[in-house]
Amino acid sequence: EVQLVESGGGLVQSGGSLRLSCAASGFTFATHDMNWVRQAPEKGPEWASAINSNGARIYYADSVKGRFTISRDNAKNTLYLEMDSLEPEDTAVYYCATGPGPTNPNFRIGSWGRGTQVIVSS
């Protein structure tokens, strides 16, 4: 069974930083593209970032580009999202998900985690 467990969320002031982690199990993590997707209160999901299987290709939504950094450690089966210069608009539940992401012609978001809550106060 594919399992994705996000952690690292919390409350942070505007301008602050958080580092999210996603622990993966139940599949061969090192061969899968991965994504971060977020969902703000009372809004639909918004794709934020993607990384290919070996980390050589990385993509960001315009809304987070320049502020967020996606990375992965295949030896640890873990996906990361470093979030800097956070703003209240970044408040959302953040999910990791298997890919390929929307920048790939074979776009097919697969399994999702349960998410971790990020709240940015002003």
PDB file of C-alpha atoms in Angstrom:
ATOM      1  CA  GLU A   1       0.000   0.000   0.000  1.00  0.00           C
ATOM      2  CA  VAL A   2       1.324   3.406  -0.992  1.00  0.00           C
ATOM      3  CA  GLN A   3       1.757   5.620   2.045  1.00  0.00           C
ATOM      4  CA  LEU A   4       2.752   9.277   2.115  1.00  0.00           C
ATOM      5  CA  VAL A   5       3.060  11.024   5.460  1.00  0.00           C
ATOM      6  CA  GLU A   6       3.582  14.780   5.503  1.00  0.00           C
ATOM      7  CA  SER A   7       5.038  16.617   8.473  1.00  0.00           C
ATOM      8  CA  GLY A   8       6.578  19.946   9.399  1.00  0.00           C
ATOM      9  CA  GLY A   9       3.562  22.207   9.155  1.00  0.00           C
ATOM     10  CA  GLY A  10       2.592  24.711  11.791  1.00  0.00           C
ATOM     11  CA  LEU A  11       2.024  28.367  12.550  1.00  0.00           C
ATOM     12  CA  VAL A  12       4.488  30.934  11.292  1.00  0.00           C
ATOM     13  CA  GLN A  13       4.512  34.701  10.923  1.00  0.00           C
ATOM     14  CA  SER A  14       4.535  36.401   7.561  1.00  0.00           C
ATOM     15  CA  GLY A  15       8.062  36.417   6.192  1.00  0.00           C
ATOM     16  CA  GLY A  16       9.033  33.288   8.071  1.00  0.00           C
ATOM     17  CA  SER A  17      10.083  29.856   6.877  1.00  0.00           C
ATOM     18  CA  LEU A  18       9.045  26.236   7.248  1.00  0.00           C
ATOM     19  CA  ARG A  19      10.437  22.971   5.953  1.00  0.00           C
ATOM     20  CA  LEU A  20       7.953  20.256   5.093  1.00  0.00           C
ATOM     21  CA  SER A  21       8.818  16.582   4.803  1.00  0.00           C
ATOM     22  CA  CYS A  22       7.007  13.677   3.184  1.00  0.00           C
ATOM     23  CA  ALA A  23       7.954  10.155   4.215  1.00  0.00           C
ATOM     24  CA  ALA A  24       7.130   7.643   1.486  1.00  0.00           C
ATOM     25  CA  SER A  25       6.668   3.894   1.729  1.00  0.00           C
ATOM     26  CA  GLY A  26       4.936   1.042  -0.054  1.00  0.00           C
ATOM     27  CA  PHE A  27       6.410   1.773  -3.494  1.00  0.00           C
ATOM     28  CA  THR A  28       9.723   2.389  -5.215  1.00  0.00           C
ATOM     29  CA  PHE A  29      10.130   6.038  -4.329  1.00  0.00           C
ATOM     30  CA  ALA A  30      13.325   6.501  -6.362  1.00  0.00           C
ATOM     31  CA  THR A  31      11.551   5.789  -9.683  1.00  0.00           C
ATOM     32  CA  HIS A  32       8.603   8.133  -9.128  1.00  0.00           C
ATOM     33  CA  ASP A  33       8.125  11.781  -9.955  1.00  0.00           C
ATOM     34  CA  MET A  34       6.769  13.610  -6.925  1.00  0.00           C
ATOM     35  CA  ASN A  35       4.680  16.725  -6.321  1.00  0.00           C
ATOM     36  CA  TRP A  36       3.578  19.149  -3.664  1.00  0.00           C
ATOM     37  CA  VAL A  37      -0.036  20.272  -3.907  1.00  0.00           C
ATOM     38  CA  ARG A  38      -1.751  22.672  -1.535  1.00  0.00           C
ATOM     39  CA  GLN A  39      -5.338  23.520  -0.733  1.00  0.00           C
ATOM     40  CA  ALA A  40      -6.269  26.784   0.944  1.00  0.00           C
ATOM     41  CA  PRO A  41      -9.387  27.037   3.104  1.00  0.00           C
ATOM     42  CA  GLU A  42     -12.560  26.895   1.019  1.00  0.00           C
ATOM     43  CA  LYS A  43     -10.559  26.653  -2.202  1.00  0.00           C
ATOM     44  CA  GLY A  44      -9.668  23.911  -4.629  1.00  0.00           C
ATOM     45  CA  PRO A  45      -6.274  22.220  -4.793  1.00  0.00           C
ATOM     46  CA  GLU A  46      -3.385  24.138  -6.314  1.00  0.00           C
ATOM     47  CA  TRP A  47      -0.323  22.398  -7.692  1.00  0.00           C
ATOM     48  CA  ALA A  48       2.816  23.985  -6.278  1.00  0.00           C
ATOM     49  CA  SER A  49       5.896  22.048  -7.362  1.00  0.00           C
ATOM     50  CA  ALA A  50       7.214  18.870  -8.975  1.00  0.00           C
ATOM     51  CA  ILE A  51      10.487  16.993  -9.058  1.00  0.00           C
ATOM     52  CA  ASN A  52      11.430  14.088 -11.278  1.00  0.00           C
ATOM     53  CA  SER A  53      12.707  10.765 -10.037  1.00  0.00           C
ATOM     54  CA  ASN A  54      16.412  11.645  -9.814  1.00  0.00           C
ATOM     55  CA  GLY A  55      15.925  15.299  -8.914  1.00  0.00           C
ATOM     56  CA  ALA A  56      17.375  16.614 -12.175  1.00  0.00           C
ATOM     57  CA  ARG A  57      14.182  18.370 -13.260  1.00  0.00           C
ATOM     58  CA  ILE A  58      12.280  20.719 -10.973  1.00  0.00           C
ATOM     59  CA  TYR A  59       9.200  22.834 -11.646  1.00  0.00           C
ATOM     60  CA  TYR A  60       7.271  25.456  -9.683  1.00  0.00           C
ATOM     61  CA  ALA A  61       3.979  27.239  -9.959  1.00  0.00           C
ATOM     62  CA  ASP A  62       4.335  30.978 -10.477  1.00  0.00           C
ATOM     63  CA  SER A  63       2.761  31.576  -7.085  1.00  0.00           C
ATOM     64  CA  VAL A  64       5.671  29.942  -5.240  1.00  0.00           C
ATOM     65  CA  LYS A  65       8.579  30.332  -7.653  1.00  0.00           C
ATOM     66  CA  GLY A  66      11.565  32.015  -6.054  1.00  0.00           C
ATOM     67  CA  ARG A  67      10.317  31.351  -2.530  1.00  0.00           C
ATOM     68  CA  PHE A  68       9.895  27.561  -2.298  1.00  0.00           C
ATOM     69  CA  THR A  69      12.480  24.863  -2.954  1.00  0.00           C
ATOM     70  CA  ILE A  70      11.584  21.243  -3.626  1.00  0.00           C
ATOM     71  CA  SER A  71      14.122  18.472  -3.062  1.00  0.00           C
ATOM     72  CA  ARG A  72      14.301  14.767  -2.364  1.00  0.00           C
ATOM     73  CA  ASP A  73      16.528  12.186  -0.717  1.00  0.00           C
ATOM     74  CA  ASN A  74      15.935   8.877  -2.440  1.00  0.00           C
ATOM     75  CA  ALA A  75      18.110   7.005   0.053  1.00  0.00           C
ATOM     76  CA  LYS A  76      15.712   8.120   2.791  1.00  0.00           C
ATOM     77  CA  ASN A  77      12.516   7.858   0.707  1.00  0.00           C
ATOM     78  CA  THR A  78      11.740  11.432   1.646  1.00  0.00           C
ATOM     79  CA  LEU A  79      10.467  14.473  -0.245  1.00  0.00           C
ATOM     80  CA  TYR A  80      11.023  18.002   1.072  1.00  0.00           C
ATOM     81  CA  LEU A  81       9.625  21.466   0.540  1.00  0.00           C
ATOM     82  CA  GLU A  82      11.571  24.414   1.918  1.00  0.00           C
ATOM     83  CA  MET A  83       9.269  27.418   2.141  1.00  0.00           C
ATOM     84  CA  ASP A  84      10.724  30.881   2.613  1.00  0.00           C
ATOM     85  CA  SER A  85       9.222  34.379   2.679  1.00  0.00           C
ATOM     86  CA  LEU A  86       5.854  32.940   3.609  1.00  0.00           C
ATOM     87  CA  GLU A  87       2.757  35.073   3.216  1.00  0.00           C
ATOM     88  CA  PRO A  88      -0.809  34.656   4.506  1.00  0.00           C
ATOM     89  CA  GLU A  89      -1.802  33.556   0.995  1.00  0.00           C
ATOM     90  CA  ASP A  90       0.355  30.463   1.519  1.00  0.00           C
ATOM     91  CA  THR A  91      -1.951  29.274   4.290  1.00  0.00           C
ATOM     92  CA  ALA A  92      -3.157  25.846   3.207  1.00  0.00           C
ATOM     93  CA  VAL A  93      -2.986  22.142   3.796  1.00  0.00           C
ATOM     94  CA  TYR A  94       0.078  20.875   1.959  1.00  0.00           C
ATOM     95  CA  TYR A  95       0.052  17.422   0.389  1.00  0.00           C
ATOM     96  CA  CYS A  96       2.726  15.354  -1.276  1.00  0.00           C
ATOM     97  CA  ALA A  97       1.630  13.210  -4.189  1.00  0.00           C
ATOM     98  CA  THR A  98       3.063  10.838  -6.742  1.00  0.00           C
ATOM     99  CA  GLY A  99       3.373  12.119 -10.326  1.00  0.00           C
ATOM    100  CA  PRO A 100       4.022  12.823 -13.126  1.00  0.00           C
ATOM    101  CA  GLY A 101       2.998  16.401 -12.495  1.00  0.00           C
ATOM    102  CA  PRO A 102       1.171  18.863 -14.756  1.00  0.00           C
ATOM    103  CA  THR A 103       4.335  19.924 -16.618  1.00  0.00           C
ATOM    104  CA  ASN A 104       4.649  16.395 -18.004  1.00  0.00           C
ATOM    105  CA  PRO A 105       2.584  15.252 -21.030  1.00  0.00           C
ATOM    106  CA  ASN A 106       1.879  12.084 -19.062  1.00  0.00           C
ATOM    107  CA  PHE A 107       0.320  14.115 -16.230  1.00  0.00           C
ATOM    108  CA  ARG A 108      -1.234  11.711 -13.755  1.00  0.00           C
ATOM    109  CA  ILE A 109      -1.348  12.617 -10.103  1.00  0.00           C
ATOM    110  CA  GLY A 110      -1.671   9.346  -8.232  1.00  0.00           C
ATOM    111  CA  SER A 111      -1.573   8.799  -4.493  1.00  0.00           C
ATOM    112  CA  TRP A 112      -1.898  11.638  -1.970  1.00  0.00           C
ATOM    113  CA  GLY A 113      -0.936  11.920   1.632  1.00  0.00           C
ATOM    114  CA  ARG A 114      -3.206  13.270   4.353  1.00  0.00           C
ATOM    115  CA  GLY A 115      -1.482  16.628   4.351  1.00  0.00           C
ATOM    116  CA  THR A 116       0.086  18.949   6.880  1.00  0.00           C
ATOM    117  CA  GLN A 117      -1.424  22.287   7.885  1.00  0.00           C
ATOM    118  CA  VAL A 118       0.497  25.503   7.287  1.00  0.00           C
ATOM    119  CA  ILE A 119      -0.885  28.725   8.753  1.00  0.00           C
ATOM    120  CA  VAL A 120       0.834  32.017   8.032  1.00  0.00           C
ATOM    121  CA  SER A 121      -0.239  34.946  10.161  1.00  0.00           C
ATOM    122  CA  SER A 122       0.210  38.632   9.429  1.00  0.00           C
TER     123      SER A 122
END
